[in-house]
Coordinates of C-alpha atoms and ligand atoms in Angstrom, one line a residue:
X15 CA 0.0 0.0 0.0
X16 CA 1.3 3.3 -1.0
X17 CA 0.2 6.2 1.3
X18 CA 0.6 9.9 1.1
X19 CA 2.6 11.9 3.6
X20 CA 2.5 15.7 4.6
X21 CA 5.6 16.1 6.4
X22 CA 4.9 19.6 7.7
X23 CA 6.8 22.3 9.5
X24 CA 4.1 22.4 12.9
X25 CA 2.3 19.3 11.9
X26 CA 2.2 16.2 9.5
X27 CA -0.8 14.4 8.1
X28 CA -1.0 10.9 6.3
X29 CA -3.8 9.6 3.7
X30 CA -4.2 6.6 2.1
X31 CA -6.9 5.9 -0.8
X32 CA -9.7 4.0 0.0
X33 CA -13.0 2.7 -1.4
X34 CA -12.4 5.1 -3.8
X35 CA -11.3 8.1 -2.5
X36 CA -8.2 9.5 -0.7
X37 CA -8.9 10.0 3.2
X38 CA -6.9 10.8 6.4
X39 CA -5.8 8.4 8.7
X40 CA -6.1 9.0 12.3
X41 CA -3.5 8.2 14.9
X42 CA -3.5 6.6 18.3
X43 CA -4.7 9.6 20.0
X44 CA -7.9 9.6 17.4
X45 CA -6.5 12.6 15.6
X46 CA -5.6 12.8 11.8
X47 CA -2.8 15.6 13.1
X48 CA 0.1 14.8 14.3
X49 CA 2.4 17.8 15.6
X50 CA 5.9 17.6 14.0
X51 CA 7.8 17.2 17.5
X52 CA 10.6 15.2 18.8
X53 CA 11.6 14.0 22.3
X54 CA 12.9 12.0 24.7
X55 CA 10.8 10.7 27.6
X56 CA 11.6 10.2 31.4
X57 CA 13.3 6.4 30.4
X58 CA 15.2 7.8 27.4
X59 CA 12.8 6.4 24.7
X60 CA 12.0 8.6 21.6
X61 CA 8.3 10.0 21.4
X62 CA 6.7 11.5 18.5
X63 CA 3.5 14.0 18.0
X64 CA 1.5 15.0 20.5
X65 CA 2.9 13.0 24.0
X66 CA 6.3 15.1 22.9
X67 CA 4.2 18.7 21.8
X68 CA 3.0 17.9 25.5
X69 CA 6.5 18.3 26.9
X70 CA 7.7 21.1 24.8
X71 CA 7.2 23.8 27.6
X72 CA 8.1 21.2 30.9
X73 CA 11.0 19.4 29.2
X74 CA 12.7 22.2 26.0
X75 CA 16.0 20.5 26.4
X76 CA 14.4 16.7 25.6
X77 CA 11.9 17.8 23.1
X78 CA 12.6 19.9 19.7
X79 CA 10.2 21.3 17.4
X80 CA 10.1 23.3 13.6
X81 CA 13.3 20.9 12.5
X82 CA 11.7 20.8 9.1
X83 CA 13.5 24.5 8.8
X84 CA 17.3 22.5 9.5
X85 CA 16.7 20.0 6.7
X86 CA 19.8 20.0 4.5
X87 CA 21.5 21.3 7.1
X88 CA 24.5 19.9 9.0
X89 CA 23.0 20.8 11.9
X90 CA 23.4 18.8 15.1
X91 CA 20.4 18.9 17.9
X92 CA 20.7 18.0 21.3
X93 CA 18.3 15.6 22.8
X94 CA 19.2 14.8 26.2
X95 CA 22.4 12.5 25.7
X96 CA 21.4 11.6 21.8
X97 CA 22.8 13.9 18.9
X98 CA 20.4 14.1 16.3
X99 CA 20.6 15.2 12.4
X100 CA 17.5 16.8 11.1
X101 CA 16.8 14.0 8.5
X102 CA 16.9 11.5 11.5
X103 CA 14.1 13.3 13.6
X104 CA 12.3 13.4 10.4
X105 CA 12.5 9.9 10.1
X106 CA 10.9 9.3 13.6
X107 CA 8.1 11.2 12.4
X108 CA 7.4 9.3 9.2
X109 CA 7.8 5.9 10.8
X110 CA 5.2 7.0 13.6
X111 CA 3.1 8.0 10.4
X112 CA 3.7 4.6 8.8
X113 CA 3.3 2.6 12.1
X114 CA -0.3 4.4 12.8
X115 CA -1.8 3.7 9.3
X116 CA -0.3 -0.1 10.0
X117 CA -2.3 0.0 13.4
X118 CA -5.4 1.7 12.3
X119 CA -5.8 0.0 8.8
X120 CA -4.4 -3.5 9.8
X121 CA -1.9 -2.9 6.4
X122 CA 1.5 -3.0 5.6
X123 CA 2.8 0.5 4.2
X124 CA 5.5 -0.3 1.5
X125 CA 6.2 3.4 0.1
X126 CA 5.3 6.7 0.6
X127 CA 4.5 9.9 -1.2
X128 CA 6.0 12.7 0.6
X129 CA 5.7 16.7 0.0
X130 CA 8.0 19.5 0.4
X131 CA 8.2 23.0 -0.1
X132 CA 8.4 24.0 -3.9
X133 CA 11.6 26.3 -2.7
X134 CA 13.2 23.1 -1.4
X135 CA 16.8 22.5 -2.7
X136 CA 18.1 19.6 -4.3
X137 CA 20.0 18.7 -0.6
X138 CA 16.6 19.6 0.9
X139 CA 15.0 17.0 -0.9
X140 CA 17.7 14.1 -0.5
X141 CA 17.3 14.2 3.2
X142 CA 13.9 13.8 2.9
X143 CA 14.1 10.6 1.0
X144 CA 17.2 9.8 3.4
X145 CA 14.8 10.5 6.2
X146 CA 12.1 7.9 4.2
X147 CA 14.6 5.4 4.2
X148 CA 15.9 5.4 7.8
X149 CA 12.2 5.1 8.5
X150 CA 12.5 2.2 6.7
X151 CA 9.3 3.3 4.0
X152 CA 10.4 3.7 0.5
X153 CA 9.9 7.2 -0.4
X154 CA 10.4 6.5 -4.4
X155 CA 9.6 10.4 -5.3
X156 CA 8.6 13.8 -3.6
X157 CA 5.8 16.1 -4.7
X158 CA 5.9 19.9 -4.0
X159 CA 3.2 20.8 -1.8
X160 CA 1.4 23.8 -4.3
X161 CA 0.9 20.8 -6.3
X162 CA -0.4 18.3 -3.8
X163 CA -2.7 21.3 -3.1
X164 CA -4.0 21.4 -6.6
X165 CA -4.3 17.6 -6.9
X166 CA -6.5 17.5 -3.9
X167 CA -8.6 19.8 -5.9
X168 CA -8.7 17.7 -8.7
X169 CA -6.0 19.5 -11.3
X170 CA -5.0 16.1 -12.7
X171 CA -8.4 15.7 -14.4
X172 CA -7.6 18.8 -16.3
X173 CA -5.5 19.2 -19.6
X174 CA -4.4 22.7 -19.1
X175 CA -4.9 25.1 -15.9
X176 CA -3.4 27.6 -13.9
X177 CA -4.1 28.1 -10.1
X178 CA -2.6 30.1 -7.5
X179 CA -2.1 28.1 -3.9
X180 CA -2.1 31.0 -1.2
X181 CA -1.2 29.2 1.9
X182 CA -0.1 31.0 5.0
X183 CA 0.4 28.6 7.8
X184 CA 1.9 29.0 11.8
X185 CA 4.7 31.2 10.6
X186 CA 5.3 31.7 7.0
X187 CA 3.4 32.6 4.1
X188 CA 3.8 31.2 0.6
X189 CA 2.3 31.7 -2.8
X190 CA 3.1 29.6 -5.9
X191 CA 1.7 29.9 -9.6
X192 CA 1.2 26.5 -10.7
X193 CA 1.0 25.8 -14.6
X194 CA -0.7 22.1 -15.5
X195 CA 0.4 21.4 -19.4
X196 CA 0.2 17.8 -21.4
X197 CA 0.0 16.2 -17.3
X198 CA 3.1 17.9 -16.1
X199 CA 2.7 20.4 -13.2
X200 CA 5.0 23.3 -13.4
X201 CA 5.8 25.7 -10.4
X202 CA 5.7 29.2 -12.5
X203 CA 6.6 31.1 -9.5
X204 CA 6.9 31.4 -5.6
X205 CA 7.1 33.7 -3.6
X206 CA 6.2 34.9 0.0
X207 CA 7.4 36.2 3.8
X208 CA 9.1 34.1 6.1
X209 CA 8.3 36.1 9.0
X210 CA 4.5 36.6 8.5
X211 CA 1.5 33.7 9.7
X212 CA -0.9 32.5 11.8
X213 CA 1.4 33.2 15.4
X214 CA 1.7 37.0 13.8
X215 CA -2.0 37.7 14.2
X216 CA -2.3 35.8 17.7
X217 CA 0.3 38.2 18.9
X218 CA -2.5 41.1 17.9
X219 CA -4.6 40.0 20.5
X220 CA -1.8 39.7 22.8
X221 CA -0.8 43.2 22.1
X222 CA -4.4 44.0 23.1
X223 CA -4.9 41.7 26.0
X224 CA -1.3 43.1 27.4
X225 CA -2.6 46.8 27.2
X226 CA -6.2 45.8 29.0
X227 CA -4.5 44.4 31.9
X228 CA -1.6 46.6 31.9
X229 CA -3.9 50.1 31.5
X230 CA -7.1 49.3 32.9
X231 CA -5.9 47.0 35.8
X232 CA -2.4 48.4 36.6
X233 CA -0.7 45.2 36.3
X234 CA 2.8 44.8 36.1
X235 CA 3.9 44.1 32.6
X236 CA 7.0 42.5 33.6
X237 CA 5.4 40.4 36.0
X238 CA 2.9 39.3 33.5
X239 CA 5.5 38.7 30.6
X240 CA 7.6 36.3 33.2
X241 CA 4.5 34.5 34.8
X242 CA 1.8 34.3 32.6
X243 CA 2.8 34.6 29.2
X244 CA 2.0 30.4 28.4
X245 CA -1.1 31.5 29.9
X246 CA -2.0 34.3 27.9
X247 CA -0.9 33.1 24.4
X248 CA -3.1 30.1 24.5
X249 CA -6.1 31.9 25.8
X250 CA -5.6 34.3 22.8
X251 CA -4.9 31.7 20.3
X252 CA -8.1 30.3 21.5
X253 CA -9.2 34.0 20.7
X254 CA -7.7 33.9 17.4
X255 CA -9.7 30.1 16.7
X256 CA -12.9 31.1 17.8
X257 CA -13.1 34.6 16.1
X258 CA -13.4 32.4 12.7
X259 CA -16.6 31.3 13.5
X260 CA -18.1 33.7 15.6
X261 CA -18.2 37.1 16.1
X262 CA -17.0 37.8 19.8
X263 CA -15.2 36.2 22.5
X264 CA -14.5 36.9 25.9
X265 CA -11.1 36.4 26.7
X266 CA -10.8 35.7 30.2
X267 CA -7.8 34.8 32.5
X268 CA -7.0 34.0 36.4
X269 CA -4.2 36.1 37.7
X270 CA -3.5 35.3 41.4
X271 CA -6.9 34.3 42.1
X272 CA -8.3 37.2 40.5
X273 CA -10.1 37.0 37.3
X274 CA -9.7 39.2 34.4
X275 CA -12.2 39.3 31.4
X276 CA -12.4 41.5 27.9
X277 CA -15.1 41.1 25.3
X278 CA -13.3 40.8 22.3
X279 CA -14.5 41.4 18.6
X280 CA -13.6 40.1 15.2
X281 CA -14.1 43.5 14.2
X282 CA -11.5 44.8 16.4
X283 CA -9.3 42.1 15.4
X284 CA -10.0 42.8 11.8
X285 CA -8.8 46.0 12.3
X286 CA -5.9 45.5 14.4
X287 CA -5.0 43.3 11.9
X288 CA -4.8 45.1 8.9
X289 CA -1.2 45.6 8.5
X290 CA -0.5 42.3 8.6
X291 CA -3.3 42.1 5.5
X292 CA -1.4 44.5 3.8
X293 CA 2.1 42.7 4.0
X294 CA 0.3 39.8 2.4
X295 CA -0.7 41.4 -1.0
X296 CA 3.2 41.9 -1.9
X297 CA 4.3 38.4 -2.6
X298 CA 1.2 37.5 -4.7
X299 CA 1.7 40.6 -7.3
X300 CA 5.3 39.4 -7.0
X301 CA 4.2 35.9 -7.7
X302 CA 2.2 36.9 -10.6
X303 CA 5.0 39.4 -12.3
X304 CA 7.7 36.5 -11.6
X305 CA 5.2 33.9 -13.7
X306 CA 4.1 36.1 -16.2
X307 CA 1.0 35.2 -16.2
X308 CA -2.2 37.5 -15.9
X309 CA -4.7 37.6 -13.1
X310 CA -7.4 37.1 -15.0
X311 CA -5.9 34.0 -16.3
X312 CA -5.7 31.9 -13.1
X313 CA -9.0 29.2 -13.2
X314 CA -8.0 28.9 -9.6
X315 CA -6.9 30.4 -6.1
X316 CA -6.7 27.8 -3.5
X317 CA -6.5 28.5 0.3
X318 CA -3.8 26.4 2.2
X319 CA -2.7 26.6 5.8
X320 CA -5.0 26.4 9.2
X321 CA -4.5 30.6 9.0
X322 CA -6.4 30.7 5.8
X323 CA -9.6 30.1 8.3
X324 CA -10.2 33.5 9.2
X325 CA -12.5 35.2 7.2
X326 CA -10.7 38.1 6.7
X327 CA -8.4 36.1 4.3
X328 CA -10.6 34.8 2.5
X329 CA -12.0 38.4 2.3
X330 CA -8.3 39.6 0.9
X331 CA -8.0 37.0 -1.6
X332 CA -11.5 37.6 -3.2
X333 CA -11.2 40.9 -3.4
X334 CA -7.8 41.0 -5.0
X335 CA -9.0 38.2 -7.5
X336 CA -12.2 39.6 -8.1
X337 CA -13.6 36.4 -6.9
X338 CA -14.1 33.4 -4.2
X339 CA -11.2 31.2 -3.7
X340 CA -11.6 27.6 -3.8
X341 CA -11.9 26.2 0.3
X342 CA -13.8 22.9 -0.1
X343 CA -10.7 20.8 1.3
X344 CA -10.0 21.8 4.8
X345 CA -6.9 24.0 4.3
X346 CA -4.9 22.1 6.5
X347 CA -5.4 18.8 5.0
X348 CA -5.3 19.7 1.8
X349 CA -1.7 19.0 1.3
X350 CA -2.3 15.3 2.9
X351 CA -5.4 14.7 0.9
X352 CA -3.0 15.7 -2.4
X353 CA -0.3 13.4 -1.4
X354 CA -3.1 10.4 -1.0
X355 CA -4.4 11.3 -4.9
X356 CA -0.9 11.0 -6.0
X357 CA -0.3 7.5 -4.8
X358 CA -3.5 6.8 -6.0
X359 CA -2.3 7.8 -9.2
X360 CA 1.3 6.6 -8.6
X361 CA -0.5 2.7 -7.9
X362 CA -2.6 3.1 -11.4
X363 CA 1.0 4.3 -13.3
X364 CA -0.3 7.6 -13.8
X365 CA 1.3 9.8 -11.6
X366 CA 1.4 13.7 -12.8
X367 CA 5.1 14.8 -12.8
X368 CA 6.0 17.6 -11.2
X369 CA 8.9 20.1 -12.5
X370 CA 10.8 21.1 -9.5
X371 CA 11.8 25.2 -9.3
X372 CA 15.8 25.0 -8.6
X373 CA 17.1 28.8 -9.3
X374 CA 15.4 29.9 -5.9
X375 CA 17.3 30.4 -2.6
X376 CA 15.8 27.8 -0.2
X377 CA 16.3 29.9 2.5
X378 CA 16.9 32.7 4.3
X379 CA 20.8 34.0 5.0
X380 CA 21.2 37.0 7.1
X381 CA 23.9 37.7 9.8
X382 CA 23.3 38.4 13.9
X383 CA 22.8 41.9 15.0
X384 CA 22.2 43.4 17.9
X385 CA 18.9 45.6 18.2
X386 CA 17.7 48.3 20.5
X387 CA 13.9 48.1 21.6
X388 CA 12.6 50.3 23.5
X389 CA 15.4 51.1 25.2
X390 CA 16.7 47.4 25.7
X391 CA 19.7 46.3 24.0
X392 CA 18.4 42.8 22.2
X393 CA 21.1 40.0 20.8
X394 CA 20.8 37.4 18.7
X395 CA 19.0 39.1 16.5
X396 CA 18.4 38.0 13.0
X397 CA 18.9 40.0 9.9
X398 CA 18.1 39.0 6.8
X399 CA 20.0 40.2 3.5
X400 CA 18.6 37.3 1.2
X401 CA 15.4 36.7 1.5
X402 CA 14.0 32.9 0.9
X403 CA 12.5 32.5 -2.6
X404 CA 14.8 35.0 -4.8
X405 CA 15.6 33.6 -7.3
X406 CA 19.5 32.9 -8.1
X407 CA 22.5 33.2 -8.3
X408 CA 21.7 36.3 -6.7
X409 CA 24.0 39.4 -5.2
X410 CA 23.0 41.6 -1.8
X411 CA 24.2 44.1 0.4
X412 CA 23.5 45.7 3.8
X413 CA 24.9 48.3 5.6
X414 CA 25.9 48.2 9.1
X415 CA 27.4 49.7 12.0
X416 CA 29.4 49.8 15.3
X417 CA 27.5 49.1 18.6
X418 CA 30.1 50.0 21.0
X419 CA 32.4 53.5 22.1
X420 CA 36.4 52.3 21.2
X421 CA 35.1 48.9 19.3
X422 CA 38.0 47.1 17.6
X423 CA 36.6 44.4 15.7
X424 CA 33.1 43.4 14.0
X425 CA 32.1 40.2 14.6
X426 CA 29.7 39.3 11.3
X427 CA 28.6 35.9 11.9
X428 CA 26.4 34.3 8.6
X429 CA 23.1 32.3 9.0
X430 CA 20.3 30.5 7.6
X431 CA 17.2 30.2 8.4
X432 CA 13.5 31.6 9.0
X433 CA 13.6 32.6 12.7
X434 CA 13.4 35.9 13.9
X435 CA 16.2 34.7 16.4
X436 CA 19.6 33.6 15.2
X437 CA 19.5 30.5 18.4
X438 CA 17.1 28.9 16.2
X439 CA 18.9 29.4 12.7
X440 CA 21.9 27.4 11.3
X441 CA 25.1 29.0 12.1
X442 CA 27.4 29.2 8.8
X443 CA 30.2 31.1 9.5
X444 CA 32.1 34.3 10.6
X445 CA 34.0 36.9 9.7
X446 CA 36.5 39.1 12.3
X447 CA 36.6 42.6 10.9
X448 CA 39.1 44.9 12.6
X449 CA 37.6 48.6 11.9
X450 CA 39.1 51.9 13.6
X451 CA 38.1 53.1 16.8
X452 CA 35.4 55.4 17.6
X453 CA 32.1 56.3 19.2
X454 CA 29.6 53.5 18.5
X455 CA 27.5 53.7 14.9
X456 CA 30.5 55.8 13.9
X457 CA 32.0 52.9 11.7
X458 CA 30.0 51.4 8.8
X459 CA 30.7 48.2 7.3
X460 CA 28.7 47.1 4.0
X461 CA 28.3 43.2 4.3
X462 CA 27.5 41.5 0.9
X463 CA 26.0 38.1 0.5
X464 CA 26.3 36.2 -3.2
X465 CA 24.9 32.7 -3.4
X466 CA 24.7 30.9 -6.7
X467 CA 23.3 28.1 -7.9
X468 CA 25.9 25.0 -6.6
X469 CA 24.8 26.5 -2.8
X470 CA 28.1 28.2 -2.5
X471 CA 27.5 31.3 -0.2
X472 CA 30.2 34.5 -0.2
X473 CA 30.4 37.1 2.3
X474 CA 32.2 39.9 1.7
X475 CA 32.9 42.8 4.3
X476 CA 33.9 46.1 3.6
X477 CA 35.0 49.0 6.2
X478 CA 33.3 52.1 4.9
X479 CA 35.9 54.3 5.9
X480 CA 39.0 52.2 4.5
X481 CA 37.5 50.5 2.1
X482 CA 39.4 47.4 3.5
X483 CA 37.9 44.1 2.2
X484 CA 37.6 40.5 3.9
X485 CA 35.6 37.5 2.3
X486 CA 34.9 33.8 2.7
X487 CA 32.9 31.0 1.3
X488 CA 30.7 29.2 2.4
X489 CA 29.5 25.7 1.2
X490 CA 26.1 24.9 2.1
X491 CA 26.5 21.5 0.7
X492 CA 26.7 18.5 3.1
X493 CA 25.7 15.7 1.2
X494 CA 25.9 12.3 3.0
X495 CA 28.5 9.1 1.8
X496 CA 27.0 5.7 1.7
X497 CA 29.0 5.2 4.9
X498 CA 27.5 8.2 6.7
X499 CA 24.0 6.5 6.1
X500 CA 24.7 3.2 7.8
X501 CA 26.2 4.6 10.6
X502 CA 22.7 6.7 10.8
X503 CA 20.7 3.2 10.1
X504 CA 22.7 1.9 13.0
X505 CA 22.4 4.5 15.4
X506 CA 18.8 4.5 14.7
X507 CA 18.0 0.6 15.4
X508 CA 19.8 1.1 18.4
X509 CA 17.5 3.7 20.2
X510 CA 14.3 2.7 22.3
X511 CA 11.4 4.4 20.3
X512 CA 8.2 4.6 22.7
Ligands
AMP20 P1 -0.6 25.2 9.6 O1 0.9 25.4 9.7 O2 -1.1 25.2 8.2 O3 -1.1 24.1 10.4 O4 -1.3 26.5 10.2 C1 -1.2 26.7 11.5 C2 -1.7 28.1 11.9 O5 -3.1 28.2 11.5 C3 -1.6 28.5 13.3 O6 -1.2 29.8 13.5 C4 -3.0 28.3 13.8 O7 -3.3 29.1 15.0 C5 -3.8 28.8 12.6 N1 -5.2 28.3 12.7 C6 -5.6 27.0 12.7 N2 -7.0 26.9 12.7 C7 -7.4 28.2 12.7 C8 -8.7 28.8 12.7 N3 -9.8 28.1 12.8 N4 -8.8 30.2 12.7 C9 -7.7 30.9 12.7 N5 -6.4 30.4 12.6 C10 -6.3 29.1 12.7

């Protein structure tokens, strides 16, 4: 039996074809989701999905989440005493995905159809077959998930289309152009922001909850950010939930035996809100100018991502396409349900073929800053010079400046990833730039990023006022030997999973 496999960044869904028609399969819990998270329990075994999400907050240094963002990485992660690649906690998932279909279908899985990003790189999508394999499923070939999207929504039963897939999930947004032609699906375009979704508009109603109880009930703000914070994110991410379907909630929280309460509109929320609206409209006229293809030409706009469940997206998208987008597949299953068609298809020999986009920068690369907020001097800050998605080989540069009265040196230390914070990113490299002293900002150094095609990355620092020049490169290119993957198959067989 061949089943289809959304390995997402938050969560991951499995389907499988049945009496005609592709449909989730629920796991032990009785859930068809099953959060993408790793750990360790109290007797050392591995856990997968929800017993592990469970843990995240109680146990961060035995559980790690969002390692679909390391893939391709070389990145190690800590789990308790284990050492983990980003492939291998991958393959956990996958086999926890194969195991529960086994369980709940009373089948033996033999392969699997597993989606990835379009944007993913060629090393991206290696490790996620590697991952297939040390999961001991055959994972034969991938399928981007803009096109799983459309094959949920029946594109294969169509000669010629095009369709736009807006999905914005738990912290990115994406937008592909998707071409069908003669069966072949074609990714035209992507584009998107890797710092805008779903958590971005919980964190509105945060903002708002904050100044209610700060304001109004003179509660210590510090207190509240160092106490209660777990608290008050879930209670507005219920907020956030419940405003999709209704058109107030009262948001209500315990605060040393004191309760707090504030009605809470989707109106307000809309309105608080709108910025975030605004940032969305960007990538999709940048989508459509990168694909050259018209507005009025798309058949389709499909909603992906649990986000795309409040109404005021599905407001934005039909009135920038001048009509309503498709949302008949829950928009986060729709990528599941797509993978379960293709192995449909894949079982009856006629799977569509999907043309893989390879001149785009799978990621993000940026350097570390420091940042002042507010008065507060924040590190570890992220900054990005090339954003995910352009399209390479590509050439950018930021200026930057001292932080320090009398500073000697620079420190300009390169990363990848999508995280605001550099702790969650891959570390890449650095560069030790000796610039003349002064008062801090006085000193400007331009830093400029070129990546190209083979994944070689070259930073290049220059002191403004010397024009002295340092570079290195950086090769983001860690394939795996033959021999590197048995000592992974080992390692795996010999850890306890729960
Ligand atoms: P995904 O990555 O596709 O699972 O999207 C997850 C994001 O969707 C999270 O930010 C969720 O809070 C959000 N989400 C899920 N369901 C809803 C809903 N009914 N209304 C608003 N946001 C939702």
């Amino acid at each position: 039996m061949i089943i289809g496999i959304d390995l997402g960044t938050t969560n991951s869904l499995v389907s499988v074809y049945q009496n005609g028609k592709a449909s989730l399969v629920k796991n032990a819990l009785g859930s068809v989701i099953t959060p993408s998270v790793v750990g360790v329990d109290d007797e050392g075994r591995i856990i997968v999905g929800q017993p592990a999400k469970d843990r995240l907050q109680t146990h961060p240094e035995l559980t790690v989440a969002v390692f679909k963002r390391l893939m391709g990485s070389d990145q190690t992660i800590r789990l308790g005493s284990l050492e983990l690649k980003p492939q291998e906690l991958s393959s956990f998932l996958l086999r926890q995905l194969k195991e529960d279909v086994e369980a709940e279908l009373g089948i033996t899985v033999t392969e699997a159809i597993v989606t990835v990003p379009a944007y993913f790189n060629d090393l991206q999508r290696k490790m996620t077959k590697l991952a297939g394999r040390l999961a001991v499923i055959d994972v034969e070939r991938l399928l981007n998930e803009p096109t799983a999207a459309a094959l949920a929504y029946g594109a294969h039963e169509e000669l010629e289309t095009q369709i736009l897939v807006f999905d914005l999930g738990g912290g990115t947004f994406d937008v592909s152009i998707l071409e069908m032609f003669d069966g072949i699906m074609e990714v035209r375009s992507s584009a998107g922001d890797n710092r805008l979704g779903g958590e971005d508009f919980s964190q509105i109603i945060v903002k708002d909850f904050f100044a209610y109880l700060v304001e109004e009930h003179h509660l210590a703000e510090d207190t509240l950010r160092s106490d209660f914070l777990p608290k008050i994110l879930a209670e507005c991410e219920r907020a956030k939930t419940a405003l999709s379907t209704q058109l107030e909630y009262l948001l209500s929280i315990e605060i040393n035996g004191q309760s707090y309460q504030l009605t809470y509109s989707r109106d307000t929320f809309e309105k608080a809100a709108q910025p975030l609206l605004d940032r969305l409209i960007l990538p999709v006229k940048q989508a459509l100018t990168d694909s050259s293809i018209k507005l009025s030409e798309l058949d389709q706009v499909l909603l992906v991502g649990g986000a795309t469940r409040m109404p005021m997206i599905s407001k934005l998208v039909a009135r920038m396409f001048g009509r309503l987008p498709s949302r008949e597949v829950n928009p986060d299953e729709v990528v599941a349900m797509g993978a379960g068609y293709q192995a449909v298809l894949k079982a009856k020999d006629a799977q569509i073929n999907d043309v893989v986009l390879t001149d785009v920068c799978p990621f993000t690369l940026g350097i570390e800053i420091v940042n002042e907020l507010g008065g507060r001097i924040i590190s570890g800050v992220f900054s990005p010079i090339i954003e995910r998605n352009t399209t390479i080989p590509v050439s950018r540069m930021e200026r930057y400046y001292t932080t320090a009265d009398q500073q000697e040196y620079v420190g300009i230390k390169a990363y990848q990833g999508e995280s605001r914070h550099t702790s969650n990113n891959v570390y890449l490299g650095l560069l030790e730039v000796p610039v003349p002293k002064g008062e801090a900002g006085e000193q400007a150094i331009d830093v400029r990023f070129s990546y190209d095609i083979n994944g070689l990355l070259e930073v290049e620092t220059t002191v403004v006022s010397t024009n002295e020049k340092q570079s290195i490169v950086i090769s983001n290119n860690h394939d795996l030997s033959e021999d590197d993957i048995q000592k992974s198959l080992e390692k795996l067989t010999a850890m306890k999973i729960h």
